[in-house]
XYZ file of C-alpha atoms in Angstrom:
593
model
C 117.303 88.768 79.465
C 117.850 89.090 81.131
C 117.940 85.963 80.341
C 119.465 84.790 83.666
C 115.738 85.029 83.371
C 114.386 82.597 84.838
C 118.020 80.772 86.374
C 116.606 79.518 88.547
C 113.620 77.574 87.312
C 116.366 76.745 84.123
C 119.136 75.343 86.442
C 118.547 71.749 84.688
C 114.669 72.456 84.717
C 112.539 71.365 81.633
C 112.100 72.500 78.710
C 108.465 73.694 80.039
C 109.684 75.740 81.658
C 111.949 77.770 80.091
C 109.580 78.203 76.773
C 107.305 79.497 79.829
C 110.058 82.358 81.310
C 111.807 83.681 77.777
C 108.645 84.196 76.394
C 107.244 85.654 79.395
C 104.699 83.290 78.995
C 104.808 79.522 77.673
C 103.785 80.003 74.243
C 105.399 77.163 72.415
C 107.897 78.211 69.621
C 107.417 75.909 67.107
C 110.824 74.649 65.315
C 112.078 76.629 61.880
C 114.239 74.576 59.738
C 118.199 75.437 60.011
C 121.751 74.809 59.216
C 122.847 72.394 61.390
C 124.962 74.050 64.468
C 127.541 71.936 66.617
C 126.820 72.506 70.345
C 128.558 74.759 72.455
C 132.370 73.789 73.246
C 132.987 72.078 77.134
C 136.699 72.174 77.000
C 138.601 70.950 79.146
C 138.161 72.473 82.656
C 141.092 74.965 83.295
C 143.528 73.934 86.505
C 142.170 76.926 88.388
C 138.520 77.424 89.474
C 136.967 80.665 90.201
C 136.418 81.594 93.605
C 132.945 81.769 95.138
C 133.633 85.166 95.168
C 134.246 85.660 91.164
C 131.190 83.657 90.932
C 129.328 86.000 92.799
C 127.659 89.311 91.974
C 127.820 92.899 93.055
C 129.168 91.920 96.442
C 130.088 95.064 98.956
C 131.983 97.218 97.507
C 135.713 97.169 99.237
C 135.927 101.186 101.448
C 139.136 101.593 98.161
C 135.944 101.561 95.997
C 134.231 103.672 97.335
C 136.372 105.788 97.155
C 137.292 106.378 94.564
C 134.945 107.538 90.910
C 135.508 104.663 87.899
C 136.308 106.460 84.538
C 137.762 104.612 82.058
C 138.753 101.216 81.484
C 140.464 100.710 77.988
C 141.006 96.831 77.298
C 142.342 95.227 74.612
C 141.774 92.176 73.866
C 142.799 88.917 71.995
C 141.317 86.378 71.724
C 142.908 83.045 71.039
C 140.356 79.865 69.265
C 142.579 77.536 69.147
C 143.895 77.670 72.768
C 140.930 78.799 73.958
C 142.925 81.542 75.770
C 142.946 85.789 76.563
C 146.024 87.868 75.714
C 144.607 90.476 77.537
C 145.869 94.372 79.358
C 143.846 96.316 80.700
C 144.261 99.952 81.669
C 142.111 101.384 84.149
C 141.236 105.243 84.924
C 140.312 106.244 88.671
C 139.759 109.575 90.675
C 139.974 109.976 94.463
C 137.213 111.239 95.592
C 138.827 110.411 99.028
C 141.828 109.648 99.873
C 143.213 106.489 98.916
C 146.308 104.736 99.341
C 145.658 101.597 97.413
C 143.499 100.662 93.827
C 141.340 97.759 93.937
C 139.085 95.894 91.525
C 138.073 92.822 90.076
C 139.796 89.797 88.653
C 139.178 85.802 88.122
C 141.775 84.546 90.019
C 142.226 81.308 86.712
C 143.647 84.447 84.930
C 147.561 85.038 85.272
C 148.609 88.463 85.779
C 151.884 89.271 84.118
C 152.141 92.872 84.763
C 151.210 95.209 86.933
C 152.005 99.431 86.670
C 150.411 102.547 88.191
C 150.719 105.356 86.500
C 153.718 103.701 83.997
C 155.478 103.302 87.121
C 156.111 99.054 87.593
C 154.106 97.771 90.468
C 156.817 94.955 91.805
C 154.366 91.535 92.831
C 155.372 91.762 96.686
C 152.451 95.714 96.080
C 149.379 93.863 94.669
C 147.705 90.525 95.393
C 144.872 88.724 94.090
C 143.833 86.158 96.774
C 140.221 85.750 96.556
C 139.909 87.176 93.169
C 139.395 90.545 94.544
C 142.289 92.624 93.696
C 144.360 95.819 95.863
C 147.255 97.429 94.380
C 149.755 99.421 96.810
C 150.105 103.222 95.109
C 153.237 103.893 97.219
C 151.444 106.609 98.295
C 148.453 108.151 99.026
C 145.800 110.044 96.716
C 144.279 112.920 97.295
C 140.805 113.689 96.202
C 140.785 114.813 92.976
C 143.411 113.232 92.141
C 143.737 110.545 88.990
C 145.739 107.206 88.471
C 145.702 105.076 85.629
C 145.920 101.325 86.256
C 147.711 99.280 84.164
C 147.054 95.102 84.462
C 148.177 92.696 81.189
C 146.679 88.923 82.112
C 146.435 86.021 80.005
C 144.868 82.252 79.897
C 141.866 80.269 79.250
C 138.578 82.007 81.350
C 136.531 80.412 82.833
C 133.879 77.878 80.064
C 130.346 79.223 81.012
C 128.640 76.087 82.049
C 125.130 76.517 80.743
C 124.906 80.505 78.861
C 123.327 82.713 80.139
C 122.453 81.232 83.267
C 126.165 79.356 84.757
C 127.619 82.144 82.547
C 131.790 82.312 81.441
C 132.964 81.986 76.992
C 130.848 80.721 75.214
C 133.317 78.198 72.487
C 131.804 77.288 69.755
C 131.775 76.536 65.976
C 129.517 78.233 63.352
C 127.380 75.920 61.161
C 130.505 76.864 58.344
C 133.456 75.839 60.499
C 134.952 78.516 62.221
C 135.023 79.464 65.873
C 132.123 81.293 66.637
C 132.804 82.554 70.611
C 130.791 84.556 73.286
C 130.720 85.918 76.896
C 127.654 86.347 79.049
C 128.430 86.592 82.253
C 125.762 88.640 83.881
C 125.320 86.614 86.881
C 128.979 86.903 88.038
C 129.992 89.689 86.756
C 132.737 91.597 84.740
C 135.449 89.995 86.573
C 134.898 87.197 84.135
C 138.145 88.296 81.949
C 137.895 91.969 82.665
C 139.370 94.096 85.363
C 136.480 95.983 86.891
C 134.734 96.840 89.989
C 132.611 94.141 90.197
C 128.998 96.109 91.683
C 126.338 98.171 89.006
C 127.341 101.262 90.825
C 130.212 101.080 89.761
C 129.820 102.014 85.832
C 132.446 103.064 83.612
C 131.837 106.527 82.226
C 132.916 104.832 79.095
C 134.508 101.718 77.731
C 137.325 101.434 75.230
C 138.051 98.027 73.628
C 139.738 96.394 71.348
C 139.585 92.964 70.262
C 142.179 90.583 68.402
C 140.857 88.294 66.676
C 141.730 85.633 63.317
C 140.818 87.959 60.101
C 139.059 85.197 59.209
C 136.197 86.221 61.981
C 134.963 90.088 63.024
C 134.200 91.083 66.446
C 131.427 93.013 67.390
C 130.896 94.963 70.628
C 129.790 97.425 72.200
C 128.548 100.976 71.380
C 130.120 103.658 68.193
C 132.646 101.158 66.479
C 135.782 102.845 65.134
C 136.957 100.800 63.001
C 139.823 97.791 62.702
C 143.153 96.819 62.623
C 144.991 94.366 59.591
C 148.197 93.560 61.273
C 148.770 92.036 58.073
C 149.530 88.846 59.943
C 145.958 86.634 60.521
C 144.939 89.061 62.985
C 143.219 91.997 62.991
C 141.511 94.263 65.793
C 138.355 95.377 65.967
C 138.007 99.497 67.627
C 134.425 99.683 70.084
C 133.456 102.957 72.285
C 130.895 102.878 74.323
C 129.612 105.238 77.084
C 128.675 104.348 80.440
C 127.345 101.161 80.260
C 126.792 98.411 82.789
C 130.000 96.517 83.653
C 128.253 92.866 83.288
C 126.752 94.108 79.976
C 130.854 94.577 78.336
C 130.813 91.934 75.050
C 132.844 90.138 73.121
C 130.576 88.241 69.846
C 133.201 86.193 67.269
C 132.283 84.995 64.001
C 132.230 84.171 60.722
C 129.524 87.512 60.560
C 127.938 89.377 58.287
C 126.069 92.205 59.183
C 123.008 94.278 57.732
C 122.240 97.577 59.284
C 119.643 100.142 58.555
C 119.213 103.770 59.579
C 116.047 103.907 62.134
C 114.155 107.559 62.311
C 113.560 108.417 65.515
C 109.931 110.081 66.577
C 112.186 112.985 68.865
C 113.634 114.223 65.387
C 117.257 111.823 65.786
C 118.878 108.840 63.516
C 119.791 106.120 65.143
C 122.453 103.194 63.475
C 120.879 100.084 63.480
C 123.302 96.525 62.664
C 121.581 93.445 62.726
C 125.410 90.750 62.861
C 123.955 87.754 61.532
C 125.945 83.691 60.476
C 126.792 84.253 57.115
C 125.621 80.132 56.815
C 122.045 82.044 57.616
C 118.756 81.782 55.556
C 119.067 85.042 54.131
C 115.106 85.131 53.710
C 114.870 85.075 57.987
C 117.466 87.344 58.294
C 115.492 89.925 56.745
C 112.169 88.829 58.215
C 113.659 89.266 61.790
C 116.095 92.996 61.177
C 112.263 94.432 59.173
C 111.087 93.653 63.608
C 114.107 96.583 64.141
C 111.922 99.267 63.476
C 108.371 98.765 64.558
C 110.373 97.801 67.986
C 111.867 101.388 68.380
C 108.523 102.926 67.314
C 106.752 100.949 69.991
C 109.254 101.881 73.074
C 109.987 105.152 71.776
C 106.309 106.085 72.177
C 105.733 104.041 75.203
C 108.839 104.902 77.198
C 110.362 107.826 76.097
C 113.711 108.298 72.975
C 116.772 105.256 72.336
C 118.799 105.694 75.146
C 121.998 105.295 73.285
C 121.128 107.193 69.717
C 124.121 108.550 69.068
C 126.336 104.950 69.477
C 124.021 102.219 67.662
C 121.218 100.249 68.876
C 122.425 96.585 67.825
C 122.263 92.756 67.786
C 124.443 90.206 67.481
C 123.425 86.217 66.846
C 125.259 84.004 69.528
C 125.573 80.622 69.931
C 123.321 80.549 73.732
C 120.220 82.266 74.046
C 120.288 85.650 75.230
C 121.832 88.668 77.176
C 120.920 92.472 77.504
C 124.251 93.532 76.609
C 124.208 97.483 76.261
C 123.817 98.835 72.148
C 124.493 95.001 71.571
C 122.134 92.788 72.520
C 122.735 88.651 71.919
C 120.745 86.788 70.059
C 119.819 83.274 69.798
C 116.168 82.408 69.680
C 117.512 81.239 65.786
C 114.352 82.616 64.269
C 112.375 80.896 65.575
C 108.164 82.003 65.466
C 105.431 81.750 68.507
C 102.486 82.685 66.566
C 102.848 86.249 68.250
C 104.168 87.825 65.627
C 107.299 89.346 66.885
C 109.937 87.588 67.770
C 109.788 87.632 71.946
C 113.976 87.319 73.427
C 115.068 90.475 70.122
C 112.141 92.500 71.686
C 112.903 91.414 75.988
C 116.324 92.331 75.650
C 115.256 94.952 73.289
C 113.904 96.062 76.817
C 116.665 96.249 78.665
C 118.960 99.423 77.101
C 115.308 100.904 78.893
C 115.137 99.307 81.610
C 118.403 97.868 83.068
C 120.636 100.332 80.811
C 119.811 103.878 80.497
C 117.353 102.730 83.915
C 119.085 100.618 87.163
C 118.849 99.638 90.119
C 120.721 100.485 92.482
C 120.283 97.293 94.608
C 119.484 93.900 93.440
C 116.268 94.039 95.368
C 114.633 96.630 92.882
C 115.242 93.808 89.938
C 111.403 94.135 89.187
C 112.251 97.705 88.154
C 114.201 95.694 84.492
C 112.840 92.667 84.494
C 108.885 93.566 86.119
C 108.935 96.544 84.258
C 110.861 94.827 81.192
C 108.176 92.106 80.824
C 105.481 93.780 80.528
C 106.016 95.874 77.243
C 105.985 92.608 75.939
C 101.667 92.495 76.617
C 101.894 95.785 75.489
C 103.535 95.100 72.391
C 100.775 91.928 72.320
C 97.764 95.104 71.754
C 100.029 97.671 69.680
C 100.017 95.057 66.990
C 96.914 92.653 67.011
C 95.328 94.403 69.914
C 93.773 93.223 73.746
C 92.683 89.312 72.907
C 96.348 88.940 72.033
C 96.827 91.230 75.154
C 94.894 89.685 77.759
C 96.361 85.570 76.009
C 99.770 87.838 76.948
C 98.688 88.133 80.482
C 97.591 85.329 80.913
C 100.192 82.997 80.597
C 102.093 85.785 83.157
C 99.596 84.909 85.350
C 99.680 81.387 85.878
C 103.274 81.726 86.399
C 103.192 83.071 88.842
C 104.940 81.290 92.647
C 104.703 83.596 95.394
C 106.854 82.184 97.403
C 109.159 85.281 97.814
C 108.434 89.301 97.509
C 109.547 90.920 95.073
C 110.877 93.592 96.426
C 112.231 92.610 100.019
C 113.080 96.215 101.501
C 116.345 94.651 102.072
C 119.390 94.340 100.451
C 120.601 91.571 98.368
C 123.390 89.701 96.002
C 121.615 89.194 92.350
C 121.799 85.154 93.489
C 119.271 86.080 96.122
C 116.387 87.588 93.723
C 117.674 85.277 90.659
C 116.967 82.261 92.752
C 113.349 81.086 93.619
C 114.704 78.777 96.795
C 116.114 81.905 98.139
C 114.547 85.444 96.318
C 111.305 85.444 93.998
C 112.766 84.336 91.097
C 110.505 84.453 87.826
C 108.460 86.500 90.215
C 110.301 89.576 89.268
C 108.825 89.234 85.789
C 106.099 88.106 85.515
C 104.109 89.106 88.579
C 106.802 92.528 88.610
C 104.683 93.342 84.704
C 101.032 91.588 86.108
C 101.144 94.917 88.769
C 102.353 97.031 86.771
C 99.032 95.906 85.002
C 97.680 97.056 87.649
C 98.997 100.044 88.973
C 98.539 101.200 84.777
C 94.621 100.868 85.135
C 94.469 101.817 88.571
C 96.389 105.261 87.624
C 95.303 105.607 83.818
C 97.573 105.842 81.104
C 98.866 109.507 81.424
C 100.038 109.093 85.009
C 101.165 105.395 84.311
C 103.461 106.502 81.765
C 104.986 109.272 82.564
C 105.929 107.938 85.591
C 107.785 105.523 84.192
C 109.559 107.955 81.793
C 110.293 109.658 84.818
C 111.881 106.692 86.386
C 114.148 105.620 83.552
C 114.935 109.094 82.491
C 114.694 111.592 85.590
C 111.581 113.973 83.410
C 109.012 113.413 81.745
C 109.612 114.833 78.830
C 113.602 113.405 78.210
C 114.493 115.021 74.490
C 118.210 112.667 72.603
C 121.375 114.258 74.192
C 119.822 115.469 76.833
C 119.637 112.514 79.467
C 122.431 109.859 81.065
C 121.715 106.548 82.753
C 120.722 106.834 85.867
C 120.228 104.577 88.860
C 116.621 104.189 90.113
C 114.837 102.549 93.389
C 111.194 101.091 93.810
C 110.776 103.798 96.660
C 111.833 106.416 94.164
C 109.263 105.193 91.495
C 106.218 105.232 94.663
C 107.503 109.192 94.926
C 106.716 109.553 91.309
C 103.406 107.957 91.519
C 103.194 109.759 94.535
C 103.535 113.157 92.222
C 101.692 112.423 89.566
C 98.613 110.559 90.813
C 98.292 112.784 94.120
C 97.653 109.988 95.664
C 99.280 108.295 97.940
C 99.920 104.679 96.807
C 101.903 103.025 99.496
C 98.701 100.621 100.320
C 99.913 99.350 96.451
C 102.769 98.675 96.857
C 103.300 97.460 99.709
C 99.981 94.413 99.028
C 101.528 93.578 95.997
C 105.712 94.019 96.179
C 106.259 93.067 99.232
C 103.794 90.621 100.134
C 104.525 87.101 98.772
C 101.283 86.613 99.297
C 98.722 87.814 96.335
C 95.844 90.363 98.024
C 92.589 88.045 98.386
C 89.536 88.865 97.967
C 86.995 87.523 100.421
C 83.496 87.171 98.984
C 80.184 86.565 100.822
C 76.935 86.513 99.192
C 73.534 86.940 101.772
C 70.414 88.859 102.733
C 70.693 89.408 98.699
C 73.775 92.137 99.030
C 77.343 90.819 98.221
C 79.873 91.653 101.065
C 83.413 91.562 99.606
C 86.732 92.701 101.784
C 90.556 91.846 101.245
C 92.787 90.615 103.043
C 97.203 90.817 102.502
C 100.363 89.089 103.559
C 100.698 91.395 105.965
C 97.075 92.099 106.724
C 97.788 96.156 106.346
C 94.561 97.628 104.953
C 93.847 97.093 101.456
C 92.111 99.671 99.187
C 91.734 98.212 95.445
C 88.170 98.815 94.070
C 87.088 96.682 92.340
C 84.215 96.472 89.537
C 81.505 94.171 89.897
C 79.044 93.049 86.966
C 75.491 91.763 88.568
C 73.961 90.343 85.844
C 75.275 91.990 82.695
C 75.160 94.987 84.203
C 78.863 97.163 85.674
C 79.336 98.736 89.601
C 82.392 99.705 90.758
C 83.198 98.451 94.466
C 85.084 101.511 95.897
C 86.337 99.455 98.723
C 87.760 102.238 101.247
C 89.228 100.022 104.236
C 89.674 97.640 102.289
C 85.858 96.506 102.025
C 82.972 96.747 100.403
C 79.109 96.076 99.474
C 76.885 95.266 96.748
C 73.298 94.401 95.949
C 73.534 91.291 93.858
C 69.592 89.780 94.549
C 69.101 85.992 94.947
C 69.184 84.163 92.185
C 71.682 86.899 90.462
C 74.634 86.198 87.684
C 77.811 88.053 89.397
C 81.009 88.461 87.714
C 84.303 90.192 89.822
C 86.580 91.575 87.688
C 84.973 90.825 85.008
C 88.478 92.430 82.824
C 90.996 90.920 84.730
C 92.317 94.885 86.460
C 93.198 93.820 89.414
C 96.437 91.597 90.319
C 94.935 89.058 93.483
C 94.556 85.578 94.597
C 92.213 82.939 92.336
C 91.053 79.386 94.540
C 90.949 77.733 90.343
C 94.812 78.655 89.749
C 95.871 77.696 93.200
C 93.796 74.634 92.864
C 95.647 73.925 89.551
C 99.387 73.905 90.403
C 98.534 72.303 93.075
C 97.993 69.362 91.434
C 101.194 70.094 89.007
C 100.110 68.957 85.665
C 101.366 72.907 85.083
C 105.031 71.164 84.335
C 104.493 68.166 82.506
C 107.850 69.058 80.105
C 107.050 69.702 76.167
C 107.247 66.615 73.773
């Protein structure tokens, strides 16, 4: 949510942690009747285990990987439910940007490679190797800058079974309530190399991925991008064909099951028409299916009004029901919330994963250290949607839930290159704070600079322009520094102090206050001791004034006996003693009954 959301809190965590993280705030989700389904089947462990290298993602790229452009991947994958195995052929096209003598990709070593060839010429086994999951193939010549090469790899085997999808990922082999196989992949924490050969790094997205997914003919296989039709082979197997442009590597997803499809066109406020599809289990309650699908268009309209055009309108807005909670998979988001209601008037999981089409798929962070751009801005969309649907009370309730979930042990942004594990695991990095704290920082920034500057800044970050039009932009990479530069341009102010005080410090800014001699004296104290001139509204006996806080200090008249209320609208994210005391007491960590 990346429902990787909360991995740190959720690896064996309480149900409370799951609800709090996943709902961006801890709304209890009422159970609704649903046909029983079997839990995902664990199955026997493969004889070989994935290496530590494979189980990590966004590792530093090899020099040979830095010297090529990944033009296209053509993946033919037969999924064999009875064996919990795959039989696959990957054809990968590269263009050299500098001289290179070998092609290097990642592929899990528990999969057996049977054939390798380059440009149609077989490569003997002594000229390729895959010892730890980084596969190196000698070209037998030097590929000059501008030249292309086609690498073909045939492989098969039993891919890694997800111990706890989506937080600890791999394949999920489950059984639908009606008895058929129900299979899905979720590999964000581990990367694309779990089941297809790729360059497992966010900056190495292929220009296009074509998918040919062969499954038993009584099952369907919705996937990324445009649907190119099926081929029934007449032997009990059918191939589903898809094509996706510029996908995130971990977002390539296999989804196989007894699905039915409901579809409609969304007429965008930008003039184009976007096909919407939801693949659900045929055994689902039709009324619940219809109610969920009815949410698609309003959510799309909200995001288009708030951020900009749906980024993949020439392909589809797609959702597929999965036997695990969820994950953002470009144009085929995983949905496993079982139609649960939580009193907000919309499905939080559907809404959050849809946010990642903008924050994650259209805009991709250059490094995991900037992951808050995905998760924080994406999480802020939910309080904004609460207001869009129901008004300020619901937005404030959502923000309060996020506020109670803050950890404040590590900075949201360190300023150093980080792996996903170093960011998502709360014993090593910010963990849930990239969601909740990132959202609250975005809220404080919006209230500081105003809606026009804030939303123009977000739109520019996502599209590279303040006036995006369908078909006139491409997916892009972004950083926190770039966002700061955009905000500077939009406001004409240097807000480095804001970013430094919130993002680069673990501790929240602390507003110290003393009251004497008919005055209230205020002073900001930050984690790095830097000046933090955040203005503060103060209400004295019902009358409000804004204290400018030049140099991080300010004062206001407050006669003895007057009632003083600091920041009455809760515009400013800051340390609050009563929340710290509540957390220290531990009462917030009790599991749901």
